[in-house]
Amino acid sequence: MTDPLAQLPYVEGILTAEQVAATAASIVAMQEPCGAVPWSVGEHVDMWNHVEAAMAMLVGGEVEAAERAYAWMPTMQRADGSFPMKIVNGEPEDERGDVNMTAYLAVGVWHHWLVRRDIGFVQRFWPTVRAALDWVVSLQTSWGGIHWTPVDDFCLLTGSSSIYQSLRAGVALADLLDDPQPEWELVGGRLGHAVREHRDLFEDKSAHSMDWYYPVLGGAVRGRDAFELLESRWDDFVRPGLGILCVDTNPWVTGAETCELAMALDTLGDHRRALTLIQDMQHLREDDGRYWTGWVYGDEDEADGEPRNVYWPVEYTSYTAAAVILAVDALGEVAGHSTAGSGIMRGTSLAPHFAELGLECGCPSADSLPIS
């Protein structure tokens, strides 16, 4: 009989397969009976973090729990294809549809396909994915960004960068099922161009580390440009031995952001720094596999009078645990063991990067170039 732990990811010297299994079990312990995975026990659900938790449970060996998480999602989709921004006890608390959260199901379903190769699962969720992405692409601006919600007139760089990955996953699913979606490819080309060339047109959230590394993590920025982007604010956000800051204004390192930066580095082949980051954030781990969200560091007597050297907020979060598992899976490919889903952030299995066709931002489009 095959040892189930033998199938789980690990990274030598950082986390064992048994520890990964314990962390996956800690996410399951937070899952609600309906299948929803909240941020923490008693808190709200958002679909992006819910999908991330499902992906982590899947590679952590909790297949049934992961599939219950996916099965719940169609029950919350509205007629226009969107999902509510916040859900509490199965009811919308914030009715606005969030484009990034709505789009991310495509990544989760593609990830499930990579790990399980279950075509029936893909076929079951394809209508939900298709409706979700159709709604998302309808909110693109002329310059390529995608409005955060239908009632907000700005675009978020982190969210749009993630949507770029979701569109590539959606096109990969469409190709798998022979249901072409050329509009998604056109929107993806414009969106990738905006993330690469027009970051100044997005809402200014530059204090947040996510806005710094997500253009790389989402896949729109690659190669030398990606290295230069990550170097540009490395010292602003990275705190050696602790992790990375959530925002550059507070002495607060957070585990999820640290692991996401590690995965962004992995996409560039920078495994040394990626592994160091995963190691650095392990001070947030409890022996039972749970993870604190973050750590506030510094001198206790600083002028603002705020407490220092404490876990904050005082909670264990599903999304932090999920980010750890996915980062371990990604880096396990070079430093331990990984699953078939380990390349989901590198994008090696996704649809090809989109051509910059039909740009409406004033920049030259690929379709206007002469064919050699």
Coordinates of C-alpha atoms in Angstrom, one line a residue:
M1 CA 0.0 0.0 0.0
T2 CA 1.4 3.4 -1.0
D3 CA 2.2 5.8 1.9
P4 CA 0.0 8.9 1.4
L5 CA 2.8 11.1 2.8
A6 CA 5.0 10.0 -0.1
Q7 CA 2.8 12.0 -2.4
L8 CA 3.0 15.2 -0.4
P9 CA 5.4 18.1 -1.1
Y10 CA 8.2 19.0 1.2
V11 CA 11.4 21.1 1.2
E12 CA 14.5 19.6 2.7
G13 CA 15.5 21.3 5.9
I14 CA 12.4 23.5 6.1
L15 CA 9.2 21.5 6.1
T16 CA 8.6 17.8 6.0
A17 CA 5.7 16.0 4.3
E18 CA 4.3 15.3 7.8
Q19 CA 4.4 19.0 8.6
V20 CA 2.7 19.9 5.3
A21 CA 0.0 17.4 6.1
A22 CA -0.5 19.0 9.5
T23 CA -0.8 22.4 7.9
A24 CA -3.4 21.2 5.4
A25 CA -5.3 19.6 8.2
S26 CA -5.3 23.0 10.0
I27 CA -7.1 24.5 7.0
V28 CA -9.7 21.7 7.0
A29 CA -10.3 22.4 10.7
M30 CA -11.4 26.0 9.7
Q31 CA -13.6 24.8 6.9
E32 CA -17.4 25.3 7.4
P33 CA -19.9 22.5 6.9
C34 CA -21.0 24.0 3.6
G35 CA -17.5 23.8 2.2
A36 CA -16.5 27.4 2.6
V37 CA -13.1 28.3 4.0
P38 CA -13.1 31.6 5.9
W39 CA -10.0 33.7 6.6
S40 CA -10.1 32.4 10.2
V41 CA -12.7 30.7 12.3
G42 CA -15.7 33.1 12.6
E43 CA -14.4 35.5 9.9
H44 CA -15.6 36.1 6.4
V45 CA -15.0 34.2 3.2
D46 CA -13.6 35.7 0.0
M47 CA -13.4 33.6 -3.1
W48 CA -9.7 34.3 -3.9
N49 CA -8.5 33.0 -0.5
H50 CA -11.1 30.3 -0.6
V51 CA -9.7 28.9 -3.9
E52 CA -6.1 29.2 -2.6
A53 CA -7.2 27.2 0.4
A54 CA -8.7 24.5 -1.8
M55 CA -5.5 24.3 -3.9
A56 CA -3.4 23.9 -0.7
M57 CA -5.7 21.3 0.7
L58 CA -5.5 19.3 -2.5
V59 CA -1.7 19.2 -2.6
G60 CA -1.7 18.6 1.1
G61 CA -3.6 15.4 0.7
E62 CA -7.1 16.6 1.8
V63 CA -8.8 15.9 -1.5
E64 CA -12.3 15.5 -0.2
A65 CA -12.2 18.8 1.7
A66 CA -10.7 20.5 -1.4
E67 CA -13.5 19.2 -3.6
R68 CA -16.2 20.3 -1.0
A69 CA -14.7 23.7 -1.2
Y70 CA -15.1 23.8 -5.0
A71 CA -18.6 22.3 -4.9
W72 CA -19.8 25.2 -2.7
M73 CA -18.7 27.9 -5.2
P74 CA -21.4 27.6 -7.8
T75 CA -24.0 28.0 -5.1
M76 CA -22.7 31.5 -4.5
Q77 CA -22.4 32.7 -8.1
R78 CA -24.8 35.3 -9.3
A79 CA -26.6 35.4 -12.6
D80 CA -24.1 37.8 -14.1
G81 CA -21.2 35.4 -13.3
S82 CA -19.8 37.3 -10.4
F83 CA -19.3 36.3 -6.7
P84 CA -19.9 38.6 -3.7
M85 CA -16.9 40.2 -2.2
K86 CA -17.5 39.1 1.3
I87 CA -19.6 36.1 2.6
V88 CA -20.4 35.4 6.2
N89 CA -22.3 32.3 7.3
G90 CA -23.3 31.6 3.7
E91 CA -24.8 35.1 3.1
P92 CA -23.2 38.0 1.3
E93 CA -22.0 40.7 3.6
D94 CA -20.6 42.9 0.8
E95 CA -22.6 42.4 -2.4
R96 CA -20.1 44.0 -4.7
G97 CA -18.5 41.7 -7.2
D98 CA -14.7 41.7 -7.1
V99 CA -13.0 40.9 -10.4
N100 CA -9.9 39.3 -8.9
M101 CA -11.8 37.0 -6.6
T102 CA -14.3 36.1 -9.3
A103 CA -11.6 35.2 -11.8
Y104 CA -9.5 33.0 -9.5
L105 CA -11.7 29.9 -9.8
A106 CA -10.1 29.3 -13.2
V107 CA -6.7 28.9 -11.6
G108 CA -8.1 26.5 -9.0
V109 CA -9.8 24.3 -11.6
W110 CA -6.7 24.2 -13.8
H111 CA -4.6 23.3 -10.8
H112 CA -7.0 20.5 -9.9
W113 CA -6.7 19.2 -13.4
L114 CA -2.9 19.2 -13.1
V115 CA -2.9 17.3 -9.9
R116 CA -5.9 14.9 -10.4
R117 CA -6.4 14.7 -14.2
D118 CA -10.1 14.4 -13.6
I119 CA -11.8 15.6 -16.8
G120 CA -15.2 15.2 -15.2
F121 CA -14.3 17.7 -12.5
V122 CA -13.2 20.2 -15.2
Q123 CA -16.4 19.7 -17.2
R124 CA -18.5 20.2 -14.1
F125 CA -17.0 23.6 -13.2
W126 CA -16.4 24.9 -16.7
P127 CA -19.8 26.7 -16.9
T128 CA -19.0 28.5 -13.6
V129 CA -15.5 29.4 -14.8
R130 CA -16.8 30.6 -18.2
A131 CA -19.5 32.8 -16.7
A132 CA -17.1 34.2 -14.2
L133 CA -14.4 35.2 -16.7
D134 CA -17.0 36.6 -19.1
W135 CA -18.1 38.9 -16.4
V136 CA -14.5 39.9 -15.5
V137 CA -13.5 40.8 -19.1
S138 CA -16.6 43.0 -19.5
L139 CA -15.0 45.4 -17.0
Q140 CA -11.8 46.1 -18.9
T141 CA -10.9 49.8 -19.4
S142 CA -9.7 51.2 -22.7
W143 CA -6.1 51.3 -21.4
G144 CA -6.2 47.7 -20.3
G145 CA -6.7 47.6 -16.6
I146 CA -9.8 46.0 -15.2
H147 CA -12.1 47.9 -12.8
W148 CA -12.1 46.4 -9.3
T149 CA -15.9 46.3 -9.1
P150 CA -18.7 47.5 -11.4
V151 CA -19.3 50.4 -9.0
D152 CA -15.7 51.6 -8.6
D153 CA -13.9 53.5 -11.3
F154 CA -10.4 52.5 -10.6
C155 CA -8.2 49.4 -11.2
L156 CA -6.0 47.6 -8.7
L157 CA -2.6 46.4 -9.9
T158 CA -2.4 43.4 -7.6
G159 CA -5.8 42.2 -8.7
S160 CA -5.3 42.8 -12.4
S161 CA -1.9 41.0 -12.2
S162 CA -3.7 38.0 -10.7
I163 CA -6.4 38.2 -13.3
Y164 CA -3.7 37.8 -16.0
Q165 CA -2.9 34.4 -14.5
S166 CA -6.6 33.5 -14.3
L167 CA -7.1 34.3 -17.9
R168 CA -4.2 32.1 -19.0
A169 CA -5.7 29.3 -16.8
G170 CA -9.1 30.0 -18.4
V171 CA -7.8 29.7 -21.9
A172 CA -5.9 26.5 -21.0
L173 CA -9.2 25.1 -19.7
A174 CA -11.0 26.3 -22.9
D175 CA -8.3 24.6 -25.1
L176 CA -8.7 21.4 -23.0
L177 CA -12.4 21.3 -23.6
D178 CA -12.3 22.6 -27.2
D179 CA -14.4 25.6 -26.3
P180 CA -12.3 28.6 -27.7
Q181 CA -12.5 32.0 -25.9
P182 CA -10.8 34.5 -28.2
E183 CA -12.2 37.5 -26.3
W184 CA -10.3 36.3 -23.2
E185 CA -7.1 36.2 -25.2
L186 CA -7.7 39.7 -26.5
V187 CA -8.4 41.1 -23.1
G188 CA -5.4 39.2 -21.7
G189 CA -3.1 40.8 -24.2
R190 CA -4.3 44.3 -23.3
L191 CA -4.2 43.5 -19.6
G192 CA -0.6 42.1 -19.7
H193 CA 0.4 45.2 -21.6
A194 CA -1.1 47.5 -19.0
V195 CA 0.6 45.6 -16.1
R196 CA 4.0 45.9 -17.9
E197 CA 3.7 49.4 -19.4
H198 CA 1.0 51.4 -17.5
R199 CA 1.4 50.6 -13.8
D200 CA 1.1 54.4 -13.1
L201 CA -2.6 54.2 -14.2
F202 CA -3.6 51.8 -11.5
E203 CA -4.8 53.0 -8.1
D204 CA -1.8 53.9 -6.0
K205 CA -1.3 51.1 -3.5
S206 CA 2.5 51.3 -3.6
A207 CA 2.8 51.1 0.2
H208 CA 1.6 47.5 -0.1
S209 CA 4.2 44.8 -0.9
M210 CA 1.7 42.9 -3.0
D211 CA 1.6 45.7 -5.6
W212 CA 5.4 45.4 -5.9
Y213 CA 5.7 41.6 -6.6
Y214 CA 2.4 40.6 -8.0
P215 CA 3.1 41.7 -11.6
V216 CA 5.8 39.1 -11.5
L217 CA 3.8 36.5 -9.6
G218 CA 0.8 36.8 -11.9
G219 CA 3.1 36.3 -14.9
A220 CA 2.7 39.5 -16.9
V221 CA 6.3 40.6 -16.1
R222 CA 9.1 38.2 -16.8
G223 CA 12.8 38.1 -17.6
R224 CA 15.1 41.1 -16.9
D225 CA 12.2 43.4 -16.3
A226 CA 11.0 41.1 -13.5
F227 CA 14.4 41.0 -11.8
E228 CA 14.7 44.7 -12.0
L229 CA 11.2 45.2 -10.6
L230 CA 11.9 43.0 -7.6
E231 CA 15.3 44.6 -7.0
S232 CA 13.7 48.1 -7.1
R233 CA 12.0 47.7 -3.7
W234 CA 13.7 44.7 -2.1
D235 CA 15.2 46.7 0.8
D236 CA 11.9 48.6 1.4
F237 CA 10.0 45.4 2.1
V238 CA 12.3 42.5 3.0
R239 CA 13.3 42.0 6.6
P240 CA 16.0 39.3 6.8
G241 CA 15.3 36.6 9.3
L242 CA 11.6 37.6 9.6
G243 CA 9.9 37.8 6.2
I244 CA 8.5 40.7 4.3
L245 CA 6.4 43.7 5.3
C246 CA 2.7 43.8 4.3
V247 CA 3.0 47.6 4.0
D248 CA 6.1 49.7 4.0
T249 CA 4.7 52.0 6.7
N250 CA 4.5 49.5 9.6
P251 CA 7.0 47.1 11.2
W252 CA 4.7 44.1 10.5
V253 CA 5.9 41.1 8.6
T254 CA 3.3 38.7 7.2
G255 CA 3.6 35.1 6.3
A256 CA 1.3 35.0 3.2
E257 CA 3.1 37.8 1.5
T258 CA 6.5 36.3 2.3
C259 CA 5.5 33.0 0.7
E260 CA 4.0 34.8 -2.4
L261 CA 7.3 36.7 -2.9
A262 CA 9.1 33.3 -2.6
M263 CA 6.9 32.0 -5.4
A264 CA 7.5 35.1 -7.5
L265 CA 11.3 34.5 -7.1
D266 CA 10.8 30.8 -8.0
T267 CA 9.2 31.9 -11.3
L268 CA 12.5 33.6 -12.2
G269 CA 14.6 30.7 -11.0
D270 CA 15.9 32.6 -8.0
H271 CA 15.6 29.6 -5.7
R272 CA 18.2 30.6 -3.2
R273 CA 16.4 33.7 -2.1
A274 CA 13.0 32.0 -2.4
L275 CA 14.0 29.2 0.0
T276 CA 15.5 31.7 2.4
L277 CA 12.2 33.6 2.6
I278 CA 10.2 30.4 3.3
Q279 CA 12.7 29.5 6.1
D280 CA 12.6 33.0 7.5
M281 CA 8.8 33.0 8.0
Q282 CA 8.7 29.7 9.9
H283 CA 8.7 31.7 13.2
L284 CA 5.0 32.1 12.5
R285 CA 4.4 28.3 12.7
E286 CA 2.9 26.5 15.7
D287 CA 3.8 22.9 16.4
D288 CA 0.3 21.7 15.2
G289 CA 0.8 23.2 11.8
R290 CA -1.2 26.4 12.1
Y291 CA 0.3 29.7 11.1
W292 CA -0.1 33.1 12.7
T293 CA -0.8 35.9 10.1
G294 CA 2.1 38.1 11.1
W295 CA 4.5 39.5 13.6
V296 CA 5.1 43.1 14.7
Y297 CA 8.7 43.7 15.6
G298 CA 10.8 46.4 17.0
D299 CA 11.7 48.2 20.3
E300 CA 8.9 48.3 22.9
D301 CA 9.5 51.9 23.8
E302 CA 9.0 53.4 20.3
A303 CA 7.3 56.8 20.2
D304 CA 3.9 55.5 19.0
G305 CA 3.4 53.4 22.1
E306 CA 2.2 50.4 20.1
P307 CA 3.2 46.9 21.3
R308 CA 6.2 45.3 19.7
N309 CA 7.4 41.7 19.2
V310 CA 3.9 40.2 19.2
Y311 CA 1.8 38.1 16.8
W312 CA -0.7 40.3 15.1
P313 CA -3.6 40.0 14.5
V314 CA -4.1 37.4 17.2
E315 CA -5.4 34.7 14.9
Y316 CA -4.3 31.8 12.7
T317 CA -5.4 32.2 9.1
S318 CA -6.2 29.7 6.4
Y319 CA -4.7 31.9 3.7
T320 CA -1.3 32.0 5.5
A321 CA -1.3 28.2 5.8
A322 CA -2.3 27.9 2.2
A323 CA 0.4 30.1 0.9
V324 CA 3.0 28.1 2.8
I325 CA 1.8 24.8 1.3
L326 CA 1.8 26.2 -2.2
A327 CA 5.3 27.8 -1.8
V328 CA 6.6 24.5 -0.5
D329 CA 5.1 22.7 -3.5
A330 CA 6.7 25.2 -5.9
L331 CA 10.2 25.0 -4.3
G332 CA 9.9 21.2 -3.6
E333 CA 10.6 20.8 -7.3
V334 CA 14.2 21.9 -6.8
A335 CA 14.7 21.2 -3.1
G336 CA 12.6 18.2 -2.0
H337 CA 9.4 16.8 -3.5
S338 CA 6.5 18.4 -5.3
T339 CA 3.2 17.6 -6.9
A340 CA 2.0 17.9 -10.5
G341 CA 0.6 21.2 -9.6
S342 CA 3.9 22.8 -8.5
G343 CA 4.2 25.0 -11.5
I344 CA 0.9 26.7 -11.2
M345 CA 2.6 30.1 -10.4
R346 CA 5.4 29.6 -12.9
G347 CA 2.7 29.2 -15.5
T348 CA 4.5 26.5 -17.4
S349 CA 1.3 24.6 -18.0
L350 CA -0.9 27.6 -18.7
A351 CA -1.9 29.0 -22.1
P352 CA 0.9 30.9 -23.8
H353 CA 1.4 34.6 -22.9
F354 CA -1.1 36.7 -24.8
A355 CA -0.1 38.9 -27.8
E356 CA -0.7 42.6 -27.4
L357 CA -3.4 42.9 -30.0
G358 CA -6.0 45.7 -30.5
L359 CA -4.5 48.0 -27.9
E360 CA -6.5 51.1 -27.2
C361 CA -4.1 52.9 -24.9
G362 CA -2.2 54.7 -27.7
C363 CA 0.8 52.3 -27.7
P364 CA 1.6 50.4 -30.9
S365 CA -0.2 47.1 -31.1
A366 CA 1.3 43.8 -32.3
D367 CA -1.4 43.6 -35.0
S368 CA -0.1 46.9 -36.5
L369 CA 3.4 45.6 -37.0
P370 CA 4.5 44.3 -40.5
I371 CA 4.7 40.6 -40.9
S372 CA 8.2 39.5 -41.8

